[in-house]
XYZ file of C-alpha atoms in Angstrom:
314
model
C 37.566 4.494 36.223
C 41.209 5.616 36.182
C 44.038 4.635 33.886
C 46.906 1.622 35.139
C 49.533 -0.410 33.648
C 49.943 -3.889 33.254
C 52.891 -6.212 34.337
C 54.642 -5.447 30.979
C 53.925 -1.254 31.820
C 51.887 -0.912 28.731
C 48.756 1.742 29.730
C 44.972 0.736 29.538
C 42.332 2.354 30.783
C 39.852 0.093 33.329
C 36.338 0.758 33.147
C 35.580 -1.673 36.001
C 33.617 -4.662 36.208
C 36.515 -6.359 33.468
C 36.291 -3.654 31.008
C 39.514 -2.353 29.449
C 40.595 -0.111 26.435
C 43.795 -0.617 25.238
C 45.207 0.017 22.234
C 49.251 -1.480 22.334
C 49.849 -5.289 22.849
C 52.558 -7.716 21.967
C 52.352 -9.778 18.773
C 50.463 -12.611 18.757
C 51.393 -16.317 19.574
C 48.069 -17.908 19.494
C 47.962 -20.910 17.295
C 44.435 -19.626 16.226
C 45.656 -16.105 15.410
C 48.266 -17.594 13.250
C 46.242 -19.921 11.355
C 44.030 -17.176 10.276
C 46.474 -14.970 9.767
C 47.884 -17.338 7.071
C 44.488 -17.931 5.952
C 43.975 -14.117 5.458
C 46.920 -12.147 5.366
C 49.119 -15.264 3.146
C 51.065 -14.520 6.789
C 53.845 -17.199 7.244
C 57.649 -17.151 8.446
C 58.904 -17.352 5.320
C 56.935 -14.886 3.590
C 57.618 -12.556 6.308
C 61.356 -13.001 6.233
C 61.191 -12.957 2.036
C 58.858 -9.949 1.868
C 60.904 -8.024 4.585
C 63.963 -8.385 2.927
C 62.294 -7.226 -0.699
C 60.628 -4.574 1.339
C 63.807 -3.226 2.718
C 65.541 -2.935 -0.493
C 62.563 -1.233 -2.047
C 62.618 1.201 0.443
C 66.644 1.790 0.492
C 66.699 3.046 -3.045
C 64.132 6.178 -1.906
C 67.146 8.046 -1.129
C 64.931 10.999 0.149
C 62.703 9.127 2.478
C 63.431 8.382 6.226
C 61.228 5.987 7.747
C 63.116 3.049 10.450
C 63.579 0.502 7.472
C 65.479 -2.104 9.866
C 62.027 -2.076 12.757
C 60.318 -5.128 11.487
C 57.239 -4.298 13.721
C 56.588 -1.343 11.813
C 56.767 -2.617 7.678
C 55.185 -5.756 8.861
C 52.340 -2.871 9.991
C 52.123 -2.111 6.483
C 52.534 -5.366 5.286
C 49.942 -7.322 6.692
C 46.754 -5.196 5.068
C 47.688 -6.182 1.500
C 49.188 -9.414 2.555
C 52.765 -9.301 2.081
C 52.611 -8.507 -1.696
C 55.842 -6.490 -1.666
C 54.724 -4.075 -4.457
C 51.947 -3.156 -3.291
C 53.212 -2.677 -0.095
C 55.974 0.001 -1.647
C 53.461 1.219 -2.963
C 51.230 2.490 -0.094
C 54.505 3.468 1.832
C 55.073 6.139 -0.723
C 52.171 7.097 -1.021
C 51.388 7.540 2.881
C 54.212 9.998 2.905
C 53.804 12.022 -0.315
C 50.392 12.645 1.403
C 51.958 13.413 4.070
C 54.540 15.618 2.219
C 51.871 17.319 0.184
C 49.202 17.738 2.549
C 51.015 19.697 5.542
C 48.120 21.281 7.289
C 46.858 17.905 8.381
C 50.015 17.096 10.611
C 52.094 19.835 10.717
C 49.832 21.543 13.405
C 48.256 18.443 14.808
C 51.262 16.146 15.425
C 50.141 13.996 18.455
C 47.396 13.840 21.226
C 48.448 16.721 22.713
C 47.891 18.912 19.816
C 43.852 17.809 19.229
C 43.411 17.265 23.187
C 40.228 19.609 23.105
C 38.707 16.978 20.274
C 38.832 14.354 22.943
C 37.565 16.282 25.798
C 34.631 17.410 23.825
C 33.537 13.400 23.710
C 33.353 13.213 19.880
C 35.371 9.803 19.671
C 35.689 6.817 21.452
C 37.203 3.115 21.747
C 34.859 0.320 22.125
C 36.298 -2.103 25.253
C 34.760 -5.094 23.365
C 35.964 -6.378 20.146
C 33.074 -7.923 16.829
C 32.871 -11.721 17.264
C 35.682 -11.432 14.394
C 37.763 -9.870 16.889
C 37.734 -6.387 14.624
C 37.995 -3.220 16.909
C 35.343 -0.692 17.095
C 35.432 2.894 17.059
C 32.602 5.591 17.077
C 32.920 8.512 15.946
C 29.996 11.543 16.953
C 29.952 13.920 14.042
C 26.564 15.625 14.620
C 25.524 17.405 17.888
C 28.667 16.657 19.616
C 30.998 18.745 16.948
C 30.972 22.059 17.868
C 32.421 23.729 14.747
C 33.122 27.155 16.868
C 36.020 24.444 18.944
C 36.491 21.750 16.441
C 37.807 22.203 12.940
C 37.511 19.755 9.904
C 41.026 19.788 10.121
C 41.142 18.498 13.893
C 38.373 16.226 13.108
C 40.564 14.280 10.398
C 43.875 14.631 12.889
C 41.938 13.042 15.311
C 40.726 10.048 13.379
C 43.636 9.663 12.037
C 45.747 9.969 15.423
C 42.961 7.132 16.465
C 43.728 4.802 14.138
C 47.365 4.866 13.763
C 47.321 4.330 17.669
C 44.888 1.340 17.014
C 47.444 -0.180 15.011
C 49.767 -0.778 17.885
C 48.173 -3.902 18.581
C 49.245 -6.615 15.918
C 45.455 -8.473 16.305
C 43.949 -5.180 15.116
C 46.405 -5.339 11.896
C 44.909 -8.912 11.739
C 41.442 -8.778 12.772
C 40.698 -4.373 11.712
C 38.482 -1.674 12.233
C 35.036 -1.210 12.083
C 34.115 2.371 12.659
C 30.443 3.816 13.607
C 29.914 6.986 12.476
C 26.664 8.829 14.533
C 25.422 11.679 11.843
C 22.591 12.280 14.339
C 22.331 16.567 14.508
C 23.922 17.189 11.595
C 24.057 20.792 10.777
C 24.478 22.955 7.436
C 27.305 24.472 9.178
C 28.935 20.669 9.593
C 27.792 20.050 6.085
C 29.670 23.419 5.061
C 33.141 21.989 6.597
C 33.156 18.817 4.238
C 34.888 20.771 1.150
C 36.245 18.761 -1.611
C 39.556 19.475 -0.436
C 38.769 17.571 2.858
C 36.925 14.605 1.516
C 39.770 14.299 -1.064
C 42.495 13.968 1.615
C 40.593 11.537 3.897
C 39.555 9.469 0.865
C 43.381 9.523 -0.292
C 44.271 8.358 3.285
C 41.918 5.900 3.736
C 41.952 4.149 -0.121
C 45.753 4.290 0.102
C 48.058 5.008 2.693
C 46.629 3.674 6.003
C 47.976 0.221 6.773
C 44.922 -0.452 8.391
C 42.202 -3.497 7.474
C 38.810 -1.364 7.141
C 35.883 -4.219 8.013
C 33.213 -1.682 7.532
C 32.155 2.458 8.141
C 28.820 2.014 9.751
C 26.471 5.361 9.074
C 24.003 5.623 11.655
C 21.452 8.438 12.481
C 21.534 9.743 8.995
C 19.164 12.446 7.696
C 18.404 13.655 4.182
C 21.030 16.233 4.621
C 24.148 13.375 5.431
C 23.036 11.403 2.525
C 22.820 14.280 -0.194
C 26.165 15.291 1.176
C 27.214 11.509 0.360
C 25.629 11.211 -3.068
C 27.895 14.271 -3.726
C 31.496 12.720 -2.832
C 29.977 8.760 -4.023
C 32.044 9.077 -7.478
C 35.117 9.800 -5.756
C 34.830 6.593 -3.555
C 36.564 3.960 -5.042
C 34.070 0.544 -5.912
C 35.999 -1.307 -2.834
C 35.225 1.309 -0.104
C 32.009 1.701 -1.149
C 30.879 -1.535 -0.905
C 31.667 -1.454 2.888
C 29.723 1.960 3.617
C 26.607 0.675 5.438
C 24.003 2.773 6.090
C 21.393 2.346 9.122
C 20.253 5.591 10.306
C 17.931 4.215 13.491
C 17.345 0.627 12.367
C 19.019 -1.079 14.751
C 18.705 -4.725 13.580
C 20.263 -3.788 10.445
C 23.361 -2.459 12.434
C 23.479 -5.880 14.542
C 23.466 -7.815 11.657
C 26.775 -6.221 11.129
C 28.377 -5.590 14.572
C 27.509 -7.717 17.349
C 24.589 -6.957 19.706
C 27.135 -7.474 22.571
C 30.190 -5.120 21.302
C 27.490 -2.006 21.554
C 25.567 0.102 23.647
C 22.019 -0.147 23.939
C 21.493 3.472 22.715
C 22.636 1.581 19.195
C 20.452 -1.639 19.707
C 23.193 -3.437 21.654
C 23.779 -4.743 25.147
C 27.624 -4.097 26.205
C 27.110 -3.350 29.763
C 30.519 -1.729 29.842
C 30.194 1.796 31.633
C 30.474 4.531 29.566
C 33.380 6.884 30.305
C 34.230 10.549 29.408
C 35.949 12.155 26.621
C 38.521 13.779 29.051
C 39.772 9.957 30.403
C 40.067 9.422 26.945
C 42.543 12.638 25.999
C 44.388 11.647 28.567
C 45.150 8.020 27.855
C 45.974 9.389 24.440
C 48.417 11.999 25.491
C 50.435 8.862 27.045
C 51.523 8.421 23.329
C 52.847 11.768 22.443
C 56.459 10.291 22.062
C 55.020 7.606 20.051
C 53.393 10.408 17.794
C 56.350 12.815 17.960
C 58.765 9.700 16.459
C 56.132 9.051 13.653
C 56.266 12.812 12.907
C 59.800 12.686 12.275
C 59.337 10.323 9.493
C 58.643 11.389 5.502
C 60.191 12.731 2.525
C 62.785 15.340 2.972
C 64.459 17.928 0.496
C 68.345 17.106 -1.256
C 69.555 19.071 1.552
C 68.042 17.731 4.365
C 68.969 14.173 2.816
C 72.602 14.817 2.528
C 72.618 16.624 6.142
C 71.610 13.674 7.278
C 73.366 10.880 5.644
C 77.076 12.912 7.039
């Protein structure tokens, strides 16, 4: 297992035996793609050219906010999960960095890979090599006896997903196709349970129900004990209808999960039959780290003071 490049120098990992993790691609040209894409997303030249142009002007009148307004890639990112209605588009923009703006301890000190490297060497997260049969991606998350709370904060935790995700979306058939996420509850500790404050269920829930341009297909539970689910039963009211309603919950039943996920996009330890090897947390961290420009650029963006603004309109 070792980490390459491809003819275009864009990094994957190889697992061996065809197996690849990647997370950056190229837009897609597949007639298929496109068809569903229009299907799904209302995605069509013209509406991308019309709603890029409305975006842009939106965007141009928030004096005080500095994001790269003239890289299509990156508002067609935001674009495509609420399918190029312009409003609601604006919409999420803002609110992705007043979050951002208002909720400083989850990116000033965890600004790229780099900065959560010891999350991904301790094997709590990891990209599935094989897509869902609807060509989402998969990720799996370990948030029981993997999460040492002595090395990992709450804080990290969410940095990390997030960091995950947002590096997911470099791939325009993930904006199409999304995420399904698996999250493994099994070991669960009171002292876990303790690090879920309001505070920190309130600023993933904000991020997930409205600033990451990301299609969610599904958060898949599995493993759970009495102690996840009274934790959940807690923070239910403050999940909005639509999020809810694709929170599955499996604990060990296996044929229940493959009824969501395809047999042959997981492991057997959760009822699948991916034959892919499995690789370490460390390979992971650093294929990640590869990105710390990416991350660094993102991190410039956001809402600045009057100050700042006029410094850098001279």
């Amino acid at each position: 297992m070792s980490i390459k490049r491809d003819e275009k120098d864009i990094p994957f990992i190889d697992l061996g035996d065809g197996f690849k993790i990647y997370v950056q691609a190229d837009e897609y040209t597949d007639p298929v793609l496109k068809a569903k894409a229009k299907a799904e997303l209302n995605e069509t030249p013209e509406t991308v050219e019309k709603a890029l142009s409305e975006l842009r002007c939106l965007l141009k009148e928030e004096k005080n906010l500095f994001i790269p307004v003239e890289n299509d890639s990156f508002l067609v990112m935001y674009l495509r999960p609420n399918h190029y209605d312009v409003q609601k588009t604006f919409q999420m923009i803002q609110n992705a960095y007043r979050l951002k703006s208002k909720s400083k301890e989850y990116y000033e000190h965890t600004p790229n890979p780099s900065s959560i490297r010891h999350v991904f060497d301790e094997g709590m997260i990891w990209f599935m090599p094989e897509r869902d049969t609807d060509g989402a991606a998969l990720c799996v998350v370990e948030v029981g006896k993997k999460w040492n709370t002595s090395k990992v904060s709450i804080v990290e935790l969410i940095a990390t997903i997030r960091i995950c995700v947002e590096c997911a979306l470099l791939d325009p058939e993930t904006q199409l196709h999304g995420i399904k996420v698996i999250f493994d509850t099994e070991g669960l500790s009171m002292s876990q349970i303790a690090q879920n404050t309001p505070k920190h269920a309130c600023m993933i829930l904000d991020w997930v129900q409205k600033a990451c341009p990301f299609r969610l297909r599904g958060v898949h539970v599995v493993n759970n004990s009495m102690l996840f689910n009274i934790l959940f039963a807690i923070f239910k009211p403050f999940i909005s209808k639509e999020l809810r309603e694709k929170i599955f919950f499996h604990n060990k039943d296996w044929k229940s999960l493959t009824k969501q996920i395809s047999p042959s996009s997981l492991r057997p330890k959760y009822g699948g039959s991916l034959a892919a090897p499995e690789y370490k947390g460390r390979l992971l961290g650093d294929f990640m780290q590869l990105y710390d420009k990416h991350f660094d650029t993102l991190d410039s963006y956001g809402y600045v003071d009057t100050v700042d603004s006029q410094r850098r309109s001279k």
